[in-house]
Amino acid sequence: MQIMDNRQFCFIICYNNMVFLAECLTYIKQLTIPDGFTIDVITIAEAGSMVSGYQAGMEASTAKYKIYLHQDVFILNKNFLHDTLQIFKQSPSLGMLGMVGTKKLP
Protein backbone atom coordinates (compact mmCIF):
# COMPACT_ATOMS: atom_id res chain seq x y z
CA MET A 1 0.00 0.00 0.00
CA GLN A 2 1.42 3.36 -1.06
CA ILE A 3 1.42 6.42 1.18
CA MET A 4 -0.40 9.27 -0.60
CA ASP A 5 1.39 12.57 -1.11
CA ASN A 6 -1.24 15.09 0.02
CA ARG A 7 0.69 17.97 -1.58
CA GLN A 8 0.99 16.65 -5.12
CA PHE A 9 -1.04 16.69 -8.32
CA CYS A 10 -0.28 14.08 -10.96
CA PHE A 11 -1.42 14.39 -14.56
CA ILE A 12 -1.85 10.97 -16.15
CA ILE A 13 -2.06 11.26 -19.92
CA CYS A 14 -2.79 8.52 -22.43
CA TYR A 15 -1.51 9.35 -25.89
CA ASN A 16 -0.72 8.02 -29.33
CA ASN A 17 0.08 11.34 -31.03
CA MET A 18 3.17 13.32 -30.04
CA VAL A 19 1.84 16.60 -31.48
CA PHE A 20 -1.29 16.49 -29.31
CA LEU A 21 0.73 15.40 -26.28
CA ALA A 22 3.14 18.32 -26.70
CA GLU A 23 0.23 20.78 -26.89
CA CYS A 24 -1.42 19.23 -23.81
CA LEU A 25 1.85 19.55 -21.88
CA THR A 26 2.23 23.20 -22.96
CA TYR A 27 -1.05 24.03 -21.23
CA ILE A 28 -0.09 22.07 -18.10
CA LYS A 29 3.18 24.02 -17.85
CA GLN A 30 1.21 27.29 -17.83
CA LEU A 31 -0.89 26.35 -14.79
CA THR A 32 -0.29 28.13 -11.51
CA ILE A 33 0.67 25.68 -8.79
CA PRO A 34 -0.67 26.17 -5.26
CA ASP A 35 2.01 27.07 -2.70
CA GLY A 36 3.63 24.02 -1.18
CA PHE A 37 2.37 21.70 -3.94
CA THR A 38 4.21 19.92 -6.71
CA ILE A 39 3.05 18.44 -9.98
CA ASP A 40 4.08 15.28 -11.75
CA VAL A 41 3.22 14.07 -15.22
CA ILE A 42 2.95 10.44 -16.25
CA THR A 43 2.49 9.75 -19.95
CA ILE A 44 1.26 6.40 -21.21
CA ALA A 45 1.97 5.67 -24.87
CA GLU A 46 -0.10 3.31 -26.98
CA ALA A 47 -1.94 1.71 -24.04
CA GLY A 48 -3.93 -1.42 -24.84
CA SER A 49 -6.97 0.56 -23.69
CA MET A 50 -7.50 3.88 -21.97
CA VAL A 51 -8.66 2.02 -18.87
CA SER A 52 -5.46 -0.04 -18.70
CA GLY A 53 -3.36 3.05 -19.36
CA TYR A 54 -5.02 5.08 -16.63
CA GLN A 55 -4.79 2.14 -14.23
CA ALA A 56 -1.04 1.88 -14.86
CA GLY A 57 -0.67 5.61 -14.22
CA MET A 58 -2.74 5.43 -11.06
CA GLU A 59 -0.58 2.62 -9.69
CA ALA A 60 2.62 4.50 -10.57
CA SER A 61 1.69 7.67 -8.68
CA THR A 62 1.49 8.44 -4.97
CA ALA A 63 -0.14 11.84 -5.61
CA LYS A 64 -3.39 12.40 -3.76
CA TYR A 65 -4.79 14.41 -6.65
CA LYS A 66 -4.69 12.52 -9.93
CA ILE A 67 -5.87 14.20 -13.11
CA TYR A 68 -6.63 11.86 -15.99
CA LEU A 69 -6.36 13.44 -19.42
CA HIS A 70 -6.44 12.34 -23.00
CA GLN A 71 -3.82 13.83 -25.29
CA ASP A 72 -6.26 16.24 -26.90
CA VAL A 73 -7.39 17.93 -23.68
CA PHE A 74 -6.02 21.43 -23.17
CA ILE A 75 -6.66 23.09 -19.80
CA LEU A 76 -7.41 26.75 -20.47
CA ASN A 77 -8.04 27.84 -16.87
CA LYS A 78 -4.60 28.69 -15.46
CA ASN A 79 -6.09 28.46 -11.94
CA PHE A 80 -7.40 24.94 -12.54
CA LEU A 81 -5.27 23.42 -9.75
CA HIS A 82 -6.26 26.11 -7.23
CA ASP A 83 -9.92 25.73 -8.17
CA THR A 84 -9.79 21.94 -7.95
CA LEU A 85 -8.06 22.03 -4.58
CA GLN A 86 -10.67 24.47 -3.26
CA ILE A 87 -13.51 22.15 -4.32
CA PHE A 88 -11.95 19.22 -2.47
CA LYS A 89 -11.27 21.34 0.64
CA GLN A 90 -14.89 22.57 0.70
CA SER A 91 -16.25 19.04 0.28
CA PRO A 92 -13.89 16.61 2.10
CA SER A 93 -16.16 13.63 1.39
CA LEU A 94 -15.85 14.22 -2.35
CA GLY A 95 -13.76 11.50 -3.98
CA MET A 96 -13.80 12.47 -7.62
CA LEU A 97 -14.87 15.22 -9.97
CA GLY A 98 -15.12 15.47 -13.71
CA MET A 99 -15.53 18.07 -16.38
CA VAL A 100 -16.88 18.35 -19.86
CA GLY A 101 -15.00 19.95 -22.71
CA THR A 102 -15.98 21.50 -25.96
CA LYS A 103 -14.58 21.64 -29.46
CA LYS A 104 -15.53 25.29 -29.82
CA LEU A 105 -15.58 28.10 -27.25
CA PRO A 106 -18.52 30.50 -27.36
GROMACS .gro file of N, CA and C in nm:
model
  318
    1MET      N    1   0.084  -0.118   0.000
    1MET     CA    2   0.000   0.000   0.000
    1MET      C    3   0.088   0.125   0.000
    2GLN      N    4   0.063   0.214  -0.094
    2GLN     CA    5   0.142   0.336  -0.106
    2GLN      C    6   0.088   0.444  -0.013
    3ILE      N    7   0.180   0.525   0.040
    3ILE     CA    8   0.142   0.642   0.118
    3ILE      C    9   0.114   0.754   0.018
    4MET      N   10  -0.002   0.819   0.031
    4MET     CA   11  -0.040   0.927  -0.060
    4MET      C   12   0.034   1.056  -0.025
    5ASP      N   13   0.078   1.125  -0.127
    5ASP     CA   14   0.139   1.257  -0.111
    5ASP      C   15   0.028   1.361  -0.120
    6ASN      N   16  -0.012   1.415  -0.006
    6ASN     CA   17  -0.124   1.509   0.002
    6ASN      C   18  -0.093   1.646  -0.060
    7ARG      N   19   0.029   1.667  -0.104
    7ARG     CA   20   0.069   1.797  -0.158
    7ARG      C   21   0.114   1.783  -0.304
    8GLN      N   22   0.058   1.684  -0.373
    8GLN     CA   23   0.099   1.665  -0.512
    8GLN      C   24  -0.021   1.638  -0.603
    9PHE      N   25  -0.013   1.698  -0.722
    9PHE     CA   26  -0.104   1.669  -0.832
    9PHE      C   27  -0.026   1.586  -0.933
   10CYS      N   28  -0.091   1.487  -0.990
   10CYS     CA   29  -0.028   1.408  -1.096
   10CYS      C   30  -0.121   1.406  -1.217
   11PHE      N   31  -0.068   1.448  -1.331
   11PHE     CA   32  -0.142   1.439  -1.456
   11PHE      C   33  -0.104   1.306  -1.521
   12ILE      N   34  -0.205   1.226  -1.550
   12ILE     CA   35  -0.185   1.097  -1.615
   12ILE      C   36  -0.247   1.108  -1.753
   13ILE      N   37  -0.163   1.098  -1.855
   13ILE     CA   38  -0.206   1.126  -1.992
   13ILE      C   39  -0.183   1.006  -2.082
   14CYS      N   40  -0.291   0.956  -2.141
   14CYS     CA   41  -0.279   0.852  -2.243
   14CYS      C   42  -0.265   0.921  -2.378
   15TYR      N   43  -0.171   0.871  -2.459
   15TYR     CA   44  -0.151   0.935  -2.589
   15TYR      C   45  -0.103   0.836  -2.695
   16ASN      N   46  -0.127   0.875  -2.819
   16ASN     CA   47  -0.072   0.802  -2.933
   16ASN      C   48  -0.030   0.900  -3.042
   17ASN      N   49  -0.028   1.029  -3.008
   17ASN     CA   50   0.008   1.134  -3.103
   17ASN      C   51   0.096   1.236  -3.031
   18MET      N   52   0.221   1.244  -3.071
   18MET     CA   53   0.317   1.332  -3.004
   18MET      C   54   0.282   1.481  -3.018
   19VAL      N   55   0.221   1.520  -3.128
   19VAL     CA   56   0.184   1.660  -3.148
   19VAL      C   57   0.079   1.701  -3.046
   20PHE      N   58  -0.026   1.619  -3.030
   20PHE     CA   59  -0.129   1.649  -2.931
   20PHE      C   60  -0.071   1.647  -2.789
   21LEU      N   61   0.014   1.548  -2.762
   21LEU     CA   62   0.073   1.540  -2.628
   21LEU      C   63   0.154   1.666  -2.597
   22ALA      N   64   0.233   1.712  -2.692
   22ALA     CA   65   0.314   1.832  -2.670
   22ALA      C   66   0.225   1.953  -2.641
   23GLU      N   67   0.115   1.965  -2.713
   23GLU     CA   68   0.023   2.078  -2.689
   23GLU      C   69  -0.042   2.066  -2.551
   24CYS      N   70  -0.083   1.947  -2.513
   24CYS     CA   71  -0.142   1.923  -2.381
   24CYS      C   72  -0.043   1.963  -2.272
   25LEU      N   73   0.083   1.924  -2.287
   25LEU     CA   74   0.185   1.955  -2.188
   25LEU      C   75   0.214   2.105  -2.181
   26THR      N   76   0.204   2.174  -2.294
   26THR     CA   77   0.223   2.320  -2.296
   26THR      C   78   0.122   2.387  -2.203
   27TYR      N   79  -0.002   2.344  -2.209
   27TYR     CA   80  -0.105   2.403  -2.123
   27TYR      C   81  -0.081   2.368  -1.976
   28ILE      N   82  -0.038   2.248  -1.949
   28ILE     CA   83  -0.009   2.207  -1.810
   28ILE      C   84   0.102   2.294  -1.752
   29LYS      N   85   0.205   2.321  -1.832
   29LYS     CA   86   0.318   2.402  -1.785
   29LYS      C   87   0.277   2.545  -1.753
   30GLN      N   88   0.166   2.592  -1.806
   30GLN     CA   89   0.121   2.729  -1.783
   30GLN      C   90   0.030   2.742  -1.659
   31LEU      N   91  -0.003   2.631  -1.597
   31LEU     CA   92  -0.089   2.635  -1.479
   31LEU      C   93  -0.015   2.693  -1.359
   32THR      N   94  -0.087   2.767  -1.276
   32THR     CA   95  -0.029   2.813  -1.151
   32THR      C   96  -0.042   2.699  -1.050
   33ILE      N   97   0.063   2.679  -0.975
   33ILE     CA   98   0.067   2.568  -0.879
   33ILE      C   99   0.048   2.625  -0.739
   34PRO      N  100  -0.047   2.568  -0.664
   34PRO     CA  101  -0.067   2.617  -0.526
   34PRO      C  102   0.062   2.608  -0.445
   35ASP      N  103   0.082   2.705  -0.356
   35ASP     CA  104   0.201   2.707  -0.270
   35ASP      C  105   0.215   2.576  -0.194
   36GLY      N  106   0.335   2.524  -0.193
   36GLY     CA  107   0.363   2.402  -0.118
   36GLY      C  108   0.330   2.274  -0.194
   37PHE      N  109   0.275   2.286  -0.314
   37PHE     CA  110   0.237   2.170  -0.394
   37PHE      C  111   0.337   2.148  -0.507
   38THR      N  112   0.341   2.026  -0.554
   38THR     CA  113   0.421   1.992  -0.671
   38THR      C  114   0.330   1.925  -0.773
   39ILE      N  115   0.378   1.919  -0.896
   39ILE     CA  116   0.305   1.844  -0.998
   39ILE      C  117   0.399   1.740  -1.058
   40ASP      N  118   0.338   1.635  -1.105
   40ASP     CA  119   0.408   1.528  -1.175
   40ASP      C  120   0.326   1.498  -1.299
   41VAL      N  121   0.391   1.447  -1.400
   41VAL     CA  122   0.322   1.407  -1.522
   41VAL      C  123   0.366   1.267  -1.558
   42ILE      N  124   0.269   1.180  -1.578
   42ILE     CA  125   0.295   1.044  -1.625
   42ILE      C  126   0.228   1.031  -1.760
   43THR      N  127   0.306   0.995  -1.862
   43THR     CA  128   0.249   0.975  -1.995
   43THR      C  129   0.250   0.827  -2.028
   44ILE      N  130   0.141   0.781  -2.086
   44ILE     CA  131   0.126   0.640  -2.121
   44ILE      C  132   0.106   0.633  -2.272
   45ALA      N  133   0.203   0.576  -2.341
   45ALA     CA  134   0.197   0.567  -2.487
   45ALA      C  135   0.133   0.436  -2.531
   46GLU      N  136   0.045   0.449  -2.629
   46GLU     CA  137  -0.010   0.331  -2.698
   46GLU      C  138  -0.062   0.225  -2.601
   47ALA      N  139  -0.137   0.266  -2.501
   47ALA     CA  140  -0.194   0.171  -2.404
   47ALA      C  141  -0.290   0.076  -2.476
   48GLY      N  142  -0.300  -0.045  -2.427
   48GLY     CA  143  -0.393  -0.142  -2.484
   48GLY      C  144  -0.535  -0.090  -2.483
   49SER      N  145  -0.568  -0.013  -2.380
   49SER     CA  146  -0.697   0.056  -2.369
   49SER      C  147  -0.675   0.175  -2.278
   50MET      N  148  -0.764   0.272  -2.286
   50MET     CA  149  -0.750   0.388  -2.197
   50MET      C  150  -0.761   0.345  -2.051
   51VAL      N  151  -0.849   0.250  -2.025
   51VAL     CA  152  -0.866   0.202  -1.887
   51VAL      C  153  -0.736   0.143  -1.835
   52SER      N  154  -0.671   0.059  -1.915
   52SER     CA  155  -0.546  -0.004  -1.870
   52SER      C  156  -0.435   0.101  -1.856
   53GLY      N  157  -0.435   0.199  -1.946
   53GLY     CA  158  -0.336   0.305  -1.936
   53GLY      C  159  -0.352   0.388  -1.811
   54TYR      N  160  -0.475   0.429  -1.783
   54TYR     CA  161  -0.502   0.508  -1.663
   54TYR      C  162  -0.476   0.427  -1.536
   55GLN      N  163  -0.506   0.300  -1.538
   55GLN     CA  164  -0.479   0.214  -1.423
   55GLN      C  165  -0.329   0.208  -1.396
   56ALA      N  166  -0.250   0.192  -1.502
   56ALA     CA  167  -0.104   0.188  -1.486
   56ALA      C  168  -0.053   0.320  -1.427
   57GLY      N  169  -0.106   0.431  -1.475
   57GLY     CA  170  -0.067   0.561  -1.422
   57GLY      C  171  -0.106   0.577  -1.277
   58MET      N  172  -0.226   0.534  -1.244
   58MET     CA  173  -0.274   0.543  -1.106
   58MET      C  174  -0.183   0.465  -1.012
   59GLU      N  175  -0.144   0.346  -1.053
   59GLU     CA  176  -0.058   0.262  -0.969
   59GLU      C  177   0.084   0.316  -0.958
   60ALA      N  178   0.126   0.396  -1.057
   60ALA     CA  179   0.262   0.450  -1.057
   60ALA      C  180   0.276   0.579  -0.977
   61SER      N  181   0.165   0.637  -0.935
   61SER     CA  182   0.169   0.767  -0.868
   61SER      C  183   0.123   0.758  -0.723
   62THR      N  184   0.192   0.834  -0.637
   62THR     CA  185   0.149   0.844  -0.497
   62THR      C  186   0.076   0.976  -0.472
   63ALA      N  187   0.054   1.056  -0.577
   63ALA     CA  188  -0.014   1.184  -0.561
   63ALA      C  189  -0.158   1.163  -0.514
   64LYS      N  190  -0.200   1.247  -0.421
   64LYS     CA  191  -0.339   1.240  -0.376
   64LYS      C  192  -0.434   1.284  -0.486
   65TYR      N  193  -0.393   1.385  -0.562
   65TYR     CA  194  -0.479   1.441  -0.665
   65TYR      C  195  -0.431   1.396  -0.802
   66LYS      N  196  -0.504   1.305  -0.862
   66LYS     CA  197  -0.469   1.252  -0.993
   66LYS      C  198  -0.565   1.309  -1.097
   67ILE      N  199  -0.509   1.358  -1.206
   67ILE     CA  200  -0.587   1.420  -1.311
   67ILE      C  201  -0.566   1.339  -1.438
   68TYR      N  202  -0.671   1.274  -1.483
   68TYR     CA  203  -0.663   1.186  -1.599
   68TYR      C  204  -0.703   1.263  -1.723
   69LEU      N  205  -0.611   1.269  -1.820
   69LEU     CA  206  -0.636   1.344  -1.942
   69LEU      C  207  -0.608   1.258  -2.064
   70HIS      N  208  -0.679   1.288  -2.170
   70HIS     CA  209  -0.644   1.234  -2.300
   70HIS      C  210  -0.554   1.337  -2.367
   71GLN      N  211  -0.479   1.296  -2.463
   71GLN     CA  212  -0.382   1.383  -2.529
   71GLN      C  213  -0.440   1.511  -2.589
   72ASP      N  214  -0.566   1.508  -2.623
   72ASP     CA  215  -0.626   1.624  -2.690
   72ASP      C  216  -0.708   1.712  -2.596
   73VAL      N  217  -0.675   1.707  -2.466
   73VAL     CA  218  -0.739   1.793  -2.368
   73VAL      C  219  -0.641   1.903  -2.330
   74PHE      N  220  -0.687   2.027  -2.345
   74PHE     CA  221  -0.602   2.143  -2.317
   74PHE      C  222  -0.670   2.226  -2.210
   75ILE      N  223  -0.608   2.237  -2.093
   75ILE     CA  224  -0.666   2.309  -1.980
   75ILE      C  225  -0.642   2.458  -1.997
   76LEU      N  226  -0.750   2.531  -2.021
   76LEU     CA  227  -0.741   2.675  -2.047
   76LEU      C  228  -0.736   2.759  -1.919
   77ASN      N  229  -0.798   2.711  -1.813
   77ASN     CA  230  -0.804   2.784  -1.687
   77ASN      C  231  -0.672   2.769  -1.613
   78LYS      N  232  -0.592   2.875  -1.610
   78LYS     CA  233  -0.460   2.869  -1.546
   78LYS      C  234  -0.471   2.844  -1.395
   79ASN      N  235  -0.587   2.870  -1.337
   79ASN     CA  236  -0.609   2.846  -1.194
   79ASN      C  237  -0.677   2.712  -1.168
   80PHE      N  238  -0.674   2.624  -1.264
   80PHE     CA  239  -0.740   2.494  -1.254
   80PHE      C  240  -0.700   2.419  -1.126
   81LEU      N  241  -0.572   2.417  -1.094
   81LEU     CA  242  -0.527   2.342  -0.975
   81LEU      C  243  -0.578   2.408  -0.847
   82HIS      N  244  -0.572   2.539  -0.839
   82HIS     CA  245  -0.626   2.611  -0.723
   82HIS      C  246  -0.776   2.584  -0.708
   83ASP      N  247  -0.847   2.594  -0.819
   83ASP     CA  248  -0.992   2.573  -0.817
   83ASP      C  249  -1.028   2.431  -0.775
   84THR      N  250  -0.954   2.335  -0.829
   84THR     CA  251  -0.979   2.194  -0.795
   84THR      C  252  -0.952   2.169  -0.648
   85LEU      N  253  -0.841   2.220  -0.599
   85LEU     CA  254  -0.806   2.203  -0.458
   85LEU      C  255  -0.913   2.264  -0.368
   86GLN      N  256  -0.963   2.380  -0.404
   86GLN     CA  257  -1.067   2.447  -0.326
   86GLN      C  258  -1.194   2.362  -0.319
   87ILE      N  259  -1.231   2.301  -0.429
   87ILE     CA  260  -1.351   2.215  -0.432
   87ILE      C  261  -1.334   2.099  -0.335
   88PHE      N  262  -1.217   2.036  -0.337
   88PHE     CA  263  -1.195   1.922  -0.247
   88PHE      C  264  -1.186   1.966  -0.101
   89LYS      N  265  -1.132   2.084  -0.074
   89LYS     CA  266  -1.127   2.134   0.064
   89LYS      C  267  -1.266   2.167   0.115
   90GLN      N  268  -1.352   2.221   0.029
   90GLN     CA  269  -1.489   2.257   0.070
   90GLN      C  270  -1.576   2.135   0.089
   91SER      N  271  -1.543   2.026   0.021
   91SER     CA  272  -1.625   1.904   0.028
   91SER      C  273  -1.533   1.784   0.055
   92PRO      N  274  -1.487   1.766   0.179
   92PRO     CA  275  -1.389   1.661   0.210
   92PRO      C  276  -1.437   1.519   0.178
   93SER      N  277  -1.568   1.498   0.171
   93SER     CA  278  -1.616   1.363   0.139
   93SER      C  279  -1.616   1.335  -0.011
   94LEU      N  280  -1.589   1.438  -0.090
   94LEU     CA  281  -1.585   1.422  -0.235
   94LEU      C  282  -1.465   1.338  -0.274
   95GLY      N  283  -1.485   1.239  -0.357
   95GLY     CA  284  -1.376   1.150  -0.398
   95GLY      C  285  -1.329   1.173  -0.539
   96MET      N  286  -1.415   1.231  -0.622
   96MET     CA  287  -1.380   1.247  -0.762
   96MET      C  288  -1.463   1.359  -0.822
   97LEU      N  289  -1.408   1.426  -0.921
   97LEU     CA  290  -1.487   1.522  -0.997
   97LEU      C  291  -1.449   1.508  -1.143
   98GLY      N  292  -1.536   1.557  -1.227
   98GLY     CA  293  -1.512   1.547  -1.371
   98GLY      C  294  -1.551   1.677  -1.438
   99MET      N  295  -1.514   1.687  -1.563
   99MET     CA  296  -1.553   1.807  -1.638
   99MET      C  297  -1.582   1.769  -1.782
  100VAL      N  298  -1.651   1.857  -1.847
  100VAL     CA  299  -1.688   1.835  -1.986
  100VAL      C  300  -1.619   1.941  -2.068
  101GLY      N  301  -1.568   1.901  -2.181
  101GLY     CA  302  -1.500   1.995  -2.271
  101GLY      C  303  -1.587   2.032  -2.388
  102THR      N  304  -1.528   2.108  -2.476
  102THR     CA  305  -1.598   2.150  -2.596
  102THR      C  306  -1.499   2.164  -2.710
  103LYS      N  307  -1.544   2.146  -2.830
  103LYS     CA  308  -1.458   2.164  -2.946
  103LYS      C  309  -1.451   2.309  -2.988
  104LYS      N  310  -1.547   2.388  -2.940
  104LYS     CA  311  -1.553   2.529  -2.982
  104LYS      C  312  -1.596   2.613  -2.862
  105LEU      N  313  -1.521   2.721  -2.835
  105LEU     CA  314  -1.558   2.810  -2.725
  105LEU      C  315  -1.656   2.914  -2.775
  106PRO      N  316  -1.757   2.947  -2.694
  106PRO     CA  317  -1.852   3.050  -2.736
  106PRO      C  318  -1.787   3.187  -2.740
   0.00000   0.00000   0.00000
